[in-house]
mmCIF file of C-alpha atoms in Angstrom:
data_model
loop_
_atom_site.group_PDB
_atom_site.id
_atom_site.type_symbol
_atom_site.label_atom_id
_atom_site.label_comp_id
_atom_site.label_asym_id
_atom_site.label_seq_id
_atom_site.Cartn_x
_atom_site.Cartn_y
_atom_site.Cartn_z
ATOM 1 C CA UNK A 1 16.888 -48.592 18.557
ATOM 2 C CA UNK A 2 18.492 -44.834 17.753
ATOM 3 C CA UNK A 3 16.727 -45.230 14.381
ATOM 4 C CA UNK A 4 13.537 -45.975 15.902
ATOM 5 C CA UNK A 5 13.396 -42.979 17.849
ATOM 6 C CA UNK A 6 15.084 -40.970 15.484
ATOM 7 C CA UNK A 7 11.855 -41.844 13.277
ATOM 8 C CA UNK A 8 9.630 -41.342 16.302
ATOM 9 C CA UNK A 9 10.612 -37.920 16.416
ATOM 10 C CA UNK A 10 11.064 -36.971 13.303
ATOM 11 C CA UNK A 11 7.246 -38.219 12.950
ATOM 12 C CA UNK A 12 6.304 -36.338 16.174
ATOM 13 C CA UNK A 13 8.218 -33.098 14.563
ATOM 14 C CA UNK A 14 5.964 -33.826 11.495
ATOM 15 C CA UNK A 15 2.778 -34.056 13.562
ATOM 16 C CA UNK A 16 3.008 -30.651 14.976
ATOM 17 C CA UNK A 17 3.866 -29.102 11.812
ATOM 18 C CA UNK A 18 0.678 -29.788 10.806
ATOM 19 C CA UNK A 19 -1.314 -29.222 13.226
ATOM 20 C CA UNK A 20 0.485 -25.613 13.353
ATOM 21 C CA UNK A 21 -0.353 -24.726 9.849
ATOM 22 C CA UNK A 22 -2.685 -21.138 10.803
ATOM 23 C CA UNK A 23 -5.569 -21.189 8.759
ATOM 24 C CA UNK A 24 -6.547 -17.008 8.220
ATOM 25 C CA UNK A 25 -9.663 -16.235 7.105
ATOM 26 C CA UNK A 26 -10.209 -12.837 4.989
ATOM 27 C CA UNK A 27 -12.075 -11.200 2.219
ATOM 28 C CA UNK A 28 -10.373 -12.121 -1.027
ATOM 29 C CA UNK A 29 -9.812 -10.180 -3.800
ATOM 30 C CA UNK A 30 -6.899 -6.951 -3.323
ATOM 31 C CA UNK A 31 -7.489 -7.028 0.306
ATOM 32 C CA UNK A 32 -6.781 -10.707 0.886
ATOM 33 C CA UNK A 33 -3.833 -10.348 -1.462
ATOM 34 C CA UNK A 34 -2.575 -7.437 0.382
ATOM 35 C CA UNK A 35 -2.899 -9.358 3.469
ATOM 36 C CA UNK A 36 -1.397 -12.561 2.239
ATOM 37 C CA UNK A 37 1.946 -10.261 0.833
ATOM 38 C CA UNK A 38 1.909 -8.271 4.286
ATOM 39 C CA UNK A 39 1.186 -11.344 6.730
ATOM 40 C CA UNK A 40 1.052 -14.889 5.779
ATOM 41 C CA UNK A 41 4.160 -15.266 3.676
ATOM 42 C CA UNK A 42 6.317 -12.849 5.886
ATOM 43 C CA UNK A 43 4.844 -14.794 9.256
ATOM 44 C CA UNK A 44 5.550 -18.495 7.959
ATOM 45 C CA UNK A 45 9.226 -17.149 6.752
ATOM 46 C CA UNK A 46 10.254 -15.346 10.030
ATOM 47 C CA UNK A 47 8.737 -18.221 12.430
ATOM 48 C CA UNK A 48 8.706 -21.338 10.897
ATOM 49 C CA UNK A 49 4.951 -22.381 11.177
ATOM 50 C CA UNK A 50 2.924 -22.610 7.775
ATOM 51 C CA UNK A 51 0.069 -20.456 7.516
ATOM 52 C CA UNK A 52 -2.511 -20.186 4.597
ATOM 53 C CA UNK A 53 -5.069 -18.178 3.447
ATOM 54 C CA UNK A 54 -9.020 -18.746 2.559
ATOM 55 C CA UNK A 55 -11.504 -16.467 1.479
ATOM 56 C CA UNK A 56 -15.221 -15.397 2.320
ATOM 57 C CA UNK A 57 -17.973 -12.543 1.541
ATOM 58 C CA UNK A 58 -17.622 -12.209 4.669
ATOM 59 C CA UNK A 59 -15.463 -13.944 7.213
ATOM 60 C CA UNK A 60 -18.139 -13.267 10.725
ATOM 61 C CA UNK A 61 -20.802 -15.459 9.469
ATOM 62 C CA UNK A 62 -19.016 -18.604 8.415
ATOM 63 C CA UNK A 63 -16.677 -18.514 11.584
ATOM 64 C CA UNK A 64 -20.142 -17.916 13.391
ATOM 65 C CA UNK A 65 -21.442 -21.403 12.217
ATOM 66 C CA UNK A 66 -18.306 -23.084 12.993
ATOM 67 C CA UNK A 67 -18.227 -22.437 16.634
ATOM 68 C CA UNK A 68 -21.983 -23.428 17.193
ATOM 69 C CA UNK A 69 -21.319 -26.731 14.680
ATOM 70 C CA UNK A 70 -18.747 -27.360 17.252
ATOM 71 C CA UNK A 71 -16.185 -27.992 13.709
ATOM 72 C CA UNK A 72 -13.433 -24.538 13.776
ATOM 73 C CA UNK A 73 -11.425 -24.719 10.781
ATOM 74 C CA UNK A 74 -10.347 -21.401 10.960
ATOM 75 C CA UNK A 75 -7.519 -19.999 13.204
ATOM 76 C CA UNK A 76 -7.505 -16.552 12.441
ATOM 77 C CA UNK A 77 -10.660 -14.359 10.862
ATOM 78 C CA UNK A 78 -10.705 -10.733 9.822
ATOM 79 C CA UNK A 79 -13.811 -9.206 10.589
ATOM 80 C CA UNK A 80 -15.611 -5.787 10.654
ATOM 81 C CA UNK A 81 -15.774 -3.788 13.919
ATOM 82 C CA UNK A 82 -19.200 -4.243 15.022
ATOM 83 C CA UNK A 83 -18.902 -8.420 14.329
ATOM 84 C CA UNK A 84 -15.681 -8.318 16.499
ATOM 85 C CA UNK A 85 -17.659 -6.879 19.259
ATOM 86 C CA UNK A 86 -20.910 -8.646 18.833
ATOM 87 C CA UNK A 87 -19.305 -12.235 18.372
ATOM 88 C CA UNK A 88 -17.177 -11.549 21.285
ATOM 89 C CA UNK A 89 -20.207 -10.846 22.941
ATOM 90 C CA UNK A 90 -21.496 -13.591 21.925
ATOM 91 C CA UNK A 91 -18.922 -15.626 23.020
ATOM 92 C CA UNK A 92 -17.799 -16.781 19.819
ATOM 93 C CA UNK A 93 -14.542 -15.485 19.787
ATOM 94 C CA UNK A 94 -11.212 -16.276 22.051
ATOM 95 C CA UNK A 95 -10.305 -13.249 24.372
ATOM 96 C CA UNK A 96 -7.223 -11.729 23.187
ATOM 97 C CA UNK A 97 -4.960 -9.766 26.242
ATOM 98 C CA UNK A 98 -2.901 -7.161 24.456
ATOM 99 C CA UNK A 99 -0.020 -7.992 26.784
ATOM 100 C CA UNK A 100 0.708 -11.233 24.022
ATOM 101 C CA UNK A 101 1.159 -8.014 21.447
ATOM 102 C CA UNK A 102 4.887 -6.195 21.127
ATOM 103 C CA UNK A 103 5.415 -2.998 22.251
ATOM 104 C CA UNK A 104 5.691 -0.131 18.948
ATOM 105 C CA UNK A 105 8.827 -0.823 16.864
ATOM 106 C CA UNK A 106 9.938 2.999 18.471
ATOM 107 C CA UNK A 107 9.295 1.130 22.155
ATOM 108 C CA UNK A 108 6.024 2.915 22.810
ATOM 109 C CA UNK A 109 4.018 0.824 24.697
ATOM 110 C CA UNK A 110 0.892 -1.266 22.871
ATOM 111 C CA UNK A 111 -2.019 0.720 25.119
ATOM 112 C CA UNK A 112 0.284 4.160 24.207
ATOM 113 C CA UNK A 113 0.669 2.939 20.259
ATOM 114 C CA UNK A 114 -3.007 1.540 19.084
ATOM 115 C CA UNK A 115 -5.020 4.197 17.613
ATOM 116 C CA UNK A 116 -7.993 4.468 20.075
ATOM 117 C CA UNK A 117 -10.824 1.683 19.137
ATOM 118 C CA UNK A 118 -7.728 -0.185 17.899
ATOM 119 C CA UNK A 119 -7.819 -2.787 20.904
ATOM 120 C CA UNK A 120 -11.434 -4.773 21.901
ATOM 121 C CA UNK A 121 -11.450 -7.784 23.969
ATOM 122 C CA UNK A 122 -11.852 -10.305 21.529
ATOM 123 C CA UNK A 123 -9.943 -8.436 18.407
ATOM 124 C CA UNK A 124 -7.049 -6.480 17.727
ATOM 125 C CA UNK A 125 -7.362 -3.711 14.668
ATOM 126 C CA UNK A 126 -5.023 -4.126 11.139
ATOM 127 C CA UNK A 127 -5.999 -1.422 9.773
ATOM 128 C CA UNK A 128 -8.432 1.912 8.885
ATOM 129 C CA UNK A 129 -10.788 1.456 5.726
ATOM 130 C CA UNK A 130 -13.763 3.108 4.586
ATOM 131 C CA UNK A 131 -16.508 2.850 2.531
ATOM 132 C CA UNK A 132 -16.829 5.376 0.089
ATOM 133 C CA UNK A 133 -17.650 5.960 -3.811
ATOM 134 C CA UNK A 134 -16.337 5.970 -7.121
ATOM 135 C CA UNK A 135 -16.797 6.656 -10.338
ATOM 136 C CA UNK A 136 -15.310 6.182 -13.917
ATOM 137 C CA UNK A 137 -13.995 9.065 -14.935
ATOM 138 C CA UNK A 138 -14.140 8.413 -18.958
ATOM 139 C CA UNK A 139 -18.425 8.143 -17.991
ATOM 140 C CA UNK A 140 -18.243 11.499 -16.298
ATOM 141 C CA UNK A 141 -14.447 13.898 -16.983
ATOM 142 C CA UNK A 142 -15.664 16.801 -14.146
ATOM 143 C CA UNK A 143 -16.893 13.919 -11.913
ATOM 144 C CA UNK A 144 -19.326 13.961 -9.010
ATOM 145 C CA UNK A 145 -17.938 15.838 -6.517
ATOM 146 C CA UNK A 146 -20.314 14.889 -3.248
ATOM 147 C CA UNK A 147 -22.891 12.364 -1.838
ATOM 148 C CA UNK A 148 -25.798 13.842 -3.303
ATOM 149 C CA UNK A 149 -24.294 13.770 -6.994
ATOM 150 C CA UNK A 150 -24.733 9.950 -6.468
ATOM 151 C CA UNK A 151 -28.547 10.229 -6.310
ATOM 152 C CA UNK A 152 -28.683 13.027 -8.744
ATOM 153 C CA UNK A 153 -29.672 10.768 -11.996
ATOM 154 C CA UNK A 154 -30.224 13.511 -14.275
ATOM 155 C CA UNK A 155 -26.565 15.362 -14.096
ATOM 156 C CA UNK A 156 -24.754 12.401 -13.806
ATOM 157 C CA UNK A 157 -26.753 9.342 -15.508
ATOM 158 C CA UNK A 158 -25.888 5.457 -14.875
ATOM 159 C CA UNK A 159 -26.614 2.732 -13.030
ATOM 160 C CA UNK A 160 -25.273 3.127 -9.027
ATOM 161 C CA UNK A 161 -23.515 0.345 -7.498
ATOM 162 C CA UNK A 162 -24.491 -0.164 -4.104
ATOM 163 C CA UNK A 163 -23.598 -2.729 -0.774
ATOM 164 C CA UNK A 164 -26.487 -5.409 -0.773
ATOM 165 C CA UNK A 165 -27.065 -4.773 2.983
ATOM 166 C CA UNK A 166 -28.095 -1.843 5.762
ATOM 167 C CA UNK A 167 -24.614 -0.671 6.896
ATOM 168 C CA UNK A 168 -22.902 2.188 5.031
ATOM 169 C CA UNK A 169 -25.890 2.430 3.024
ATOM 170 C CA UNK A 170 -28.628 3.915 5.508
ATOM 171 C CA UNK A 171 -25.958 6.312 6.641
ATOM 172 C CA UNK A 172 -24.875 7.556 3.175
ATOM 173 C CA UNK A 173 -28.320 7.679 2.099
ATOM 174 C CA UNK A 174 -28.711 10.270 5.045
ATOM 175 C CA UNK A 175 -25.783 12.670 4.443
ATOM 176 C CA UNK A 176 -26.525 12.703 1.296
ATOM 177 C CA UNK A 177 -29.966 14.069 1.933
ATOM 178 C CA UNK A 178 -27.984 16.806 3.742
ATOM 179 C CA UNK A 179 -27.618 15.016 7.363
ATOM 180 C CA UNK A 180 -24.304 16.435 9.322
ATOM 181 C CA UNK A 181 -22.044 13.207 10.068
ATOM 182 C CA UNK A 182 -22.228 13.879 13.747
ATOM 183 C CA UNK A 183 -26.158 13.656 13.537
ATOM 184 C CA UNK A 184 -26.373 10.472 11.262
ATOM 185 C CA UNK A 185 -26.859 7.718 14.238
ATOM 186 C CA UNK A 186 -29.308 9.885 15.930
ATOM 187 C CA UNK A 187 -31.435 10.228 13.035
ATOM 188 C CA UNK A 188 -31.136 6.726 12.156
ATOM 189 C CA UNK A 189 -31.969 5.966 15.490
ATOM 190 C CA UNK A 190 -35.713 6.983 14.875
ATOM 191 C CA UNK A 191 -38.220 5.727 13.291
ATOM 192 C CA UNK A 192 -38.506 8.943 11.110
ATOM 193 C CA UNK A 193 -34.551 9.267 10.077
ATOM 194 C CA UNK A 194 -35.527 5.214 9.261
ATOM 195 C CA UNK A 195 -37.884 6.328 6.565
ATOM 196 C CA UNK A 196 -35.837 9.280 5.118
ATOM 197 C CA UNK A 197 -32.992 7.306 4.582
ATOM 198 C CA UNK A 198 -35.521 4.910 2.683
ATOM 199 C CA UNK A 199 -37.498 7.674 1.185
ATOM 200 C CA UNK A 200 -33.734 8.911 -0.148
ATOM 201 C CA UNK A 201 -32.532 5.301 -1.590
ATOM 202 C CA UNK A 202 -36.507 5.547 -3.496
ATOM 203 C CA UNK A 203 -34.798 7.960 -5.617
ATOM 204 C CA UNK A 204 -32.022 5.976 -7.444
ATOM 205 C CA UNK A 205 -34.005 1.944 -6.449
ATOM 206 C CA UNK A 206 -34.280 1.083 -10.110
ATOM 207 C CA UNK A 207 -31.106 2.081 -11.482
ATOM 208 C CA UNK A 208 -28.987 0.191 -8.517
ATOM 209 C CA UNK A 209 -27.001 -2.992 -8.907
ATOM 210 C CA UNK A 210 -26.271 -4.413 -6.026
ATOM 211 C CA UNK A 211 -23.387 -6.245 -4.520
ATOM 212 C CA UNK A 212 -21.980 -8.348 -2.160
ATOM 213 C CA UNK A 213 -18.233 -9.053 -1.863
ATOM 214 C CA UNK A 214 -15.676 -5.997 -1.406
ATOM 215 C CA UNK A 215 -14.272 -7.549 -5.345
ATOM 216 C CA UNK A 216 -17.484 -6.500 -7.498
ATOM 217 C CA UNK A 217 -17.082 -2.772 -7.254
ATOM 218 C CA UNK A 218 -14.086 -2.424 -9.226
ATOM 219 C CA UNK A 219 -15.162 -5.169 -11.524
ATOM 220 C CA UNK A 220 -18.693 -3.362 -12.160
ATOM 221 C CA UNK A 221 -17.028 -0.162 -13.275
ATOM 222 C CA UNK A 222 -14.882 -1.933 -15.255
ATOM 223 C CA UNK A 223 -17.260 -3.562 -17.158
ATOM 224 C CA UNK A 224 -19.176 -0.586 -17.466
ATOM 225 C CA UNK A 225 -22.463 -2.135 -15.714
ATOM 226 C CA UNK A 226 -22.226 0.810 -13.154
ATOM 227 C CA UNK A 227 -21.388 4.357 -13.780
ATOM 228 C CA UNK A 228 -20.474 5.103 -9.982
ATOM 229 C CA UNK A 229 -20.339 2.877 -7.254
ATOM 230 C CA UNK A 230 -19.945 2.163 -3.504
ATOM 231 C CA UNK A 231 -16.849 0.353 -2.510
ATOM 232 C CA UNK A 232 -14.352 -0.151 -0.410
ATOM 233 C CA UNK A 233 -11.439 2.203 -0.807
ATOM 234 C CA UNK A 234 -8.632 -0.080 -0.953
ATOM 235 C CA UNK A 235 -10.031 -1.851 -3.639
ATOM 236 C CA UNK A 236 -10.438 1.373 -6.053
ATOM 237 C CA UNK A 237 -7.292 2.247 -5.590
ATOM 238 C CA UNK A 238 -5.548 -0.904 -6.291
ATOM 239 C CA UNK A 239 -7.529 -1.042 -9.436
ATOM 240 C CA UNK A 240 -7.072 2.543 -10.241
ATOM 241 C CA UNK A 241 -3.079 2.858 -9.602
ATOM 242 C CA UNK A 242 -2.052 -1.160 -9.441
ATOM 243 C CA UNK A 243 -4.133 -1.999 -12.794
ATOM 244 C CA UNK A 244 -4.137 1.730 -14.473
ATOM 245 C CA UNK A 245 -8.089 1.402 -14.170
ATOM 246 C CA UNK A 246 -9.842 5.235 -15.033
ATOM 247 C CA UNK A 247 -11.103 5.263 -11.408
ATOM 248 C CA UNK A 248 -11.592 8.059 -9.354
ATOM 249 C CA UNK A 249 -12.694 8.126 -5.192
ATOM 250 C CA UNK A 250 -14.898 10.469 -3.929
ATOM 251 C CA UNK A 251 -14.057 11.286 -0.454
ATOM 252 C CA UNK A 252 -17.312 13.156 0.566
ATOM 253 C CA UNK A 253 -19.447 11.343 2.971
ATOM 254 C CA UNK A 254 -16.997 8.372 3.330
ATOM 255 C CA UNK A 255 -17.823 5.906 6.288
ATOM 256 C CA UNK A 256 -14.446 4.729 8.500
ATOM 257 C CA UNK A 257 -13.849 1.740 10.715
ATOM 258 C CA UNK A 258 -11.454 -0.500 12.023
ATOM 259 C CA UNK A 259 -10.939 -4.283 11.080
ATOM 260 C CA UNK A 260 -10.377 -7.028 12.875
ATOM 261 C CA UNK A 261 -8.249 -10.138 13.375
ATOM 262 C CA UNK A 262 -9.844 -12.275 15.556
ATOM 263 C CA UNK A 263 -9.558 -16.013 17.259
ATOM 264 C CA UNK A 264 -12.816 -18.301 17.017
ATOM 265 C CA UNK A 265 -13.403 -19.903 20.164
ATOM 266 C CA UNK A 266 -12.272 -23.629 19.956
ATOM 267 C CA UNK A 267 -9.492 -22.832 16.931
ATOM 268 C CA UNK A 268 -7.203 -25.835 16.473
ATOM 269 C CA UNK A 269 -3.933 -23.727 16.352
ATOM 270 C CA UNK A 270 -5.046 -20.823 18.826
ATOM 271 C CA UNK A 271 -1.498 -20.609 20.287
ATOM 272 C CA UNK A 272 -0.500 -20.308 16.736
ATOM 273 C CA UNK A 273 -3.521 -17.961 15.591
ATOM 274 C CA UNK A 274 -2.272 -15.381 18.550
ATOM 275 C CA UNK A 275 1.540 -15.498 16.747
ATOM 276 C CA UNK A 276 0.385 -14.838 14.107
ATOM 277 C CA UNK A 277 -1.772 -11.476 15.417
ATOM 278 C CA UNK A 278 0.949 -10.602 17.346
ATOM 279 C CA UNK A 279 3.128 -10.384 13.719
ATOM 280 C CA UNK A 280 0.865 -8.722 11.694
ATOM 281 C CA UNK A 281 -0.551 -6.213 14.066
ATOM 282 C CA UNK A 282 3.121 -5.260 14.956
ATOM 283 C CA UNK A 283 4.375 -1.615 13.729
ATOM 284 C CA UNK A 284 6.701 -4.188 11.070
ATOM 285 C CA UNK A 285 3.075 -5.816 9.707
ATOM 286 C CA UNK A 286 0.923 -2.748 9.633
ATOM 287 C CA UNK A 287 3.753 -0.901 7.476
ATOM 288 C CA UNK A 288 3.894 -4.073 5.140
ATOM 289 C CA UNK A 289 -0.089 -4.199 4.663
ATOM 290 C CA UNK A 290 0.404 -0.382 3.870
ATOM 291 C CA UNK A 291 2.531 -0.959 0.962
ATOM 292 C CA UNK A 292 0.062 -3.045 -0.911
ATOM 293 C CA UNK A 293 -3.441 -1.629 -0.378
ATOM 294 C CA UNK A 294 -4.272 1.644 0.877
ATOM 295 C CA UNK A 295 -5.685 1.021 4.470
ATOM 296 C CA UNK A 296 -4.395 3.249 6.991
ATOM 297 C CA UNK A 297 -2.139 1.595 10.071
ATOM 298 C CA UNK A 298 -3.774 1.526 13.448
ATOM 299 C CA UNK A 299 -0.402 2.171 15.061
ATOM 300 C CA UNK A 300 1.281 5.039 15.444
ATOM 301 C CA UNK A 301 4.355 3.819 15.603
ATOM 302 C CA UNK A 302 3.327 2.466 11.683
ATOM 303 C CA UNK A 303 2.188 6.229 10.607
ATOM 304 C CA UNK A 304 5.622 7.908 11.747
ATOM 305 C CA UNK A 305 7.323 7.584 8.216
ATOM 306 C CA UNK A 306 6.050 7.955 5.173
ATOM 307 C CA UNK A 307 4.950 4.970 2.989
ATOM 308 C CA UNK A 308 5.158 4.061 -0.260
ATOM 309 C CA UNK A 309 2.656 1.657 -2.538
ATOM 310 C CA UNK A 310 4.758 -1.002 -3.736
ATOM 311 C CA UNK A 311 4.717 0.430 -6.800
ATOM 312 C CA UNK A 312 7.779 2.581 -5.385
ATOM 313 C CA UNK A 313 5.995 5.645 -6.833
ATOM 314 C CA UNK A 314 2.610 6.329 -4.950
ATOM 315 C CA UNK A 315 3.136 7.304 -1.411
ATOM 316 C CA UNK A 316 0.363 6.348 0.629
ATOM 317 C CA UNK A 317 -0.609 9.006 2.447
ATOM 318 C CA UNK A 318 -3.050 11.000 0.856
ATOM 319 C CA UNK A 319 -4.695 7.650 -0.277
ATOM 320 C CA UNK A 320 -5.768 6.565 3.083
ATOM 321 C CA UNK A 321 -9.469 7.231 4.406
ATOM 322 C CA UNK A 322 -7.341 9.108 7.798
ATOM 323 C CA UNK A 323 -5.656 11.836 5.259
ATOM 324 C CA UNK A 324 -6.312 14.719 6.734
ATOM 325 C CA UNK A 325 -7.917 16.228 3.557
ATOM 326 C CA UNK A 326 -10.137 13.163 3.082
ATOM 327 C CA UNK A 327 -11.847 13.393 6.341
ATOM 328 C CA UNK A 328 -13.853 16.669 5.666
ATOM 329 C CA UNK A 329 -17.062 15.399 5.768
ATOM 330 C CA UNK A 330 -16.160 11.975 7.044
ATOM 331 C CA UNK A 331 -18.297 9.243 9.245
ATOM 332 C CA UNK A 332 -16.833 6.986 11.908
ATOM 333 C CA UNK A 333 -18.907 3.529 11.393
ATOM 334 C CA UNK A 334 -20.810 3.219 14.953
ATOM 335 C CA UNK A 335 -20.156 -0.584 16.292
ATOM 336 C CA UNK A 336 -22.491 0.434 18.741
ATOM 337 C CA UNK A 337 -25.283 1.593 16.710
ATOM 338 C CA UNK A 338 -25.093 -1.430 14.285
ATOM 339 C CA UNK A 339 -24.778 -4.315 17.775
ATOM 340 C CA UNK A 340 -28.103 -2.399 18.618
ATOM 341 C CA UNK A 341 -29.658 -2.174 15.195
ATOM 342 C CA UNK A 342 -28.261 -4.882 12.810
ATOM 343 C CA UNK A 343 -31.214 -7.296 12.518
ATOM 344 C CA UNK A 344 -33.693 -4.791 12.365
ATOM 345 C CA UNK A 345 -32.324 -2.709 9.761
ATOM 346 C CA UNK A 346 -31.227 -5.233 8.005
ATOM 347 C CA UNK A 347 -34.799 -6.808 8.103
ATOM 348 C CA UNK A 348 -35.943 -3.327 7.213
ATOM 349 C CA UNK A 349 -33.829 -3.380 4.280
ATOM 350 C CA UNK A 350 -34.990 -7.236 2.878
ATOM 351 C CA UNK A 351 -37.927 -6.179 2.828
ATOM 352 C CA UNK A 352 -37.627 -2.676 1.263
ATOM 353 C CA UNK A 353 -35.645 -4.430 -1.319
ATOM 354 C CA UNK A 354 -37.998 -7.142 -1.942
ATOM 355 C CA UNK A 355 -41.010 -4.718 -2.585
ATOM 356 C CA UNK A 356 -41.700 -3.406 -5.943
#
């Protein structure tokens, strides 16, 4: 009889094992890795409960279709600041209340240590990142120095890489026509700011290659298909100081948010799923994530000392899009611009890029 139940609940231990196994849901490529390094393997060692990783373009839409299939596979998603807020809307996400979330590693409390933005009601920030552009410097030695040497063809010639999609795009398109970054979402907010970002992506239509996941930047400079190219800015400097790639980031113009982990309503390990936020949005995990791709922590608790790239060489610092010398001429991404305007831009945009 004691070796019955002995097996019952070993069997029972087994059974909640795996149903605790956190699924996380992320972008791939350096920034998935980073998170994986930062998060996944540090959470499953210090707790106990197995967590993996998958990867998607983009994790919003699929996590989207799983909550209206009524079939969540995912615990955990990192998404983009607008999607956190829209899907919450939406009700597609779980609320999250920041009192599950530990107070700053210094004791500040969480509402005193988030970065303002940092905290929605559905998603809790990991990190700053920004879209901005690159270029390889053996192509060009002096470099483009601002937005509008992107467009300019003639002084610096190449194919442009550019984000298959409205965001980031529209609103470089218009400070690099010479729009202020406080007036970009009121211009783009009319129907005439509409067409001169248009009129201004005209100029360089033929020579652009477009992509789609935050991995083909680096990957188009590096096999010389691009000569300059949008990306995200972790991912150029991974490639440029992790791989010794000859990439250089242009600052000017560069677009800032905050990203996202986030609960899809009706995850099978949401218990779990809220651990696991509460780890890696700590001071401990934001300082980890920090060390392997250059995203700046949405803590201040996480900014108080200095961080190094796990390279033990590169302090981090000037590489992150909230240096004080990279936000010149910066843009913070509006969520609430883009929950207005998403479809129709983007519809805007199909069809601008479907006509000859």
């Amino acid at each position: 009889m004691k070796k019955l139940l002995v097996l019952s609940t070993a069997l029972t231990s087994l059974a909640f094992a795996a149903q605790a196994d956190v699924t996380v849901m992320s972008w791939g490529g350096a920034y998935g890795a980073a998170q994986t390094e930062a998060h996944v393997k540090p959470f499953t060692a210090k707790t106990g409960i197995a967590a993996t990783m998958t990867d998607s373009d983009n994790p919003a839409t699929p996590i989207k279709a799983m909550v209206e299939a009524g079939n969540v596979t995912v615990d955990v998603a990192s998404v983009e600041y607008a999607d956190a807020i829209r899907l919450c809307d939406e009700g597609v996400l779980e609320p999250i209340d920041p009192a599950a979330l530990p107070a700053g590693a210094d004791g500040t409390p969480v509402a005193d240590d988030f970065l303002p933005g940092a905290l929605t009601d559905c998603g809790v920030s990991t990190d700053i990142w920004a879209t901005v552009f690159a270029y390889d410097t053996t192509k060009f030695p002096e470099g483009p120095k601002t937005a509008a040497d992107f467009f300019d063809l003639t002084k610096f010639p190449g194919k442009r890489g550019l984000h298959k999609g409205a965001k980031a795009v529209l609103e470089f398109a218009l400070m690099a026509d010479g729009v202020a970054p406080a007036d970009v979402y009121t211009t783009l907010g009319t129907p005439e700011g509409v067409d001169r970002a248009f009129a201004k992506l005209d100029t360089i239509k033929k020579d652009v290659v477009w992509w789609e996941a935050g991995a083909q930047p680096p990957q188009l400079l590096a096999d010389g298909e691009v000569a300059m190219t949008s990306a995200y800015n972790g991912r150029i400097f991974n490639a440029a100081i992790g791989e010794g790639k000859p990439f250089q980031i242009v600052w000017d113009a560069q677009i800032f948010e905050n990203e996202m982990y986030v609960i899809p309503k009706g995850a099978p390990n949401k218990d779990e799923a809220l651990q696991f936020i509460a780890y890696a949005t700590s001071t401990e995990g934001m300082q980890a994530q920090a060390t392997q791709i250059s995203y700046g922590p949405a803590r201040h608790s996480a900014n108080a000392t200095p961080i190094m790239y796990k390279d033990g060489k590169t302090l981090m610092g000037p590489n992150v899009p909230t240096a004080p010398e990279n936000m010149a001429n910066a843009l913070p991404s509006s969520f609430e611009f883009w929950v207005d305007h998403d479809a129709e831009l983007n519809d805007r945009f199909n069809a601008w890029l479907a006509a000859n």
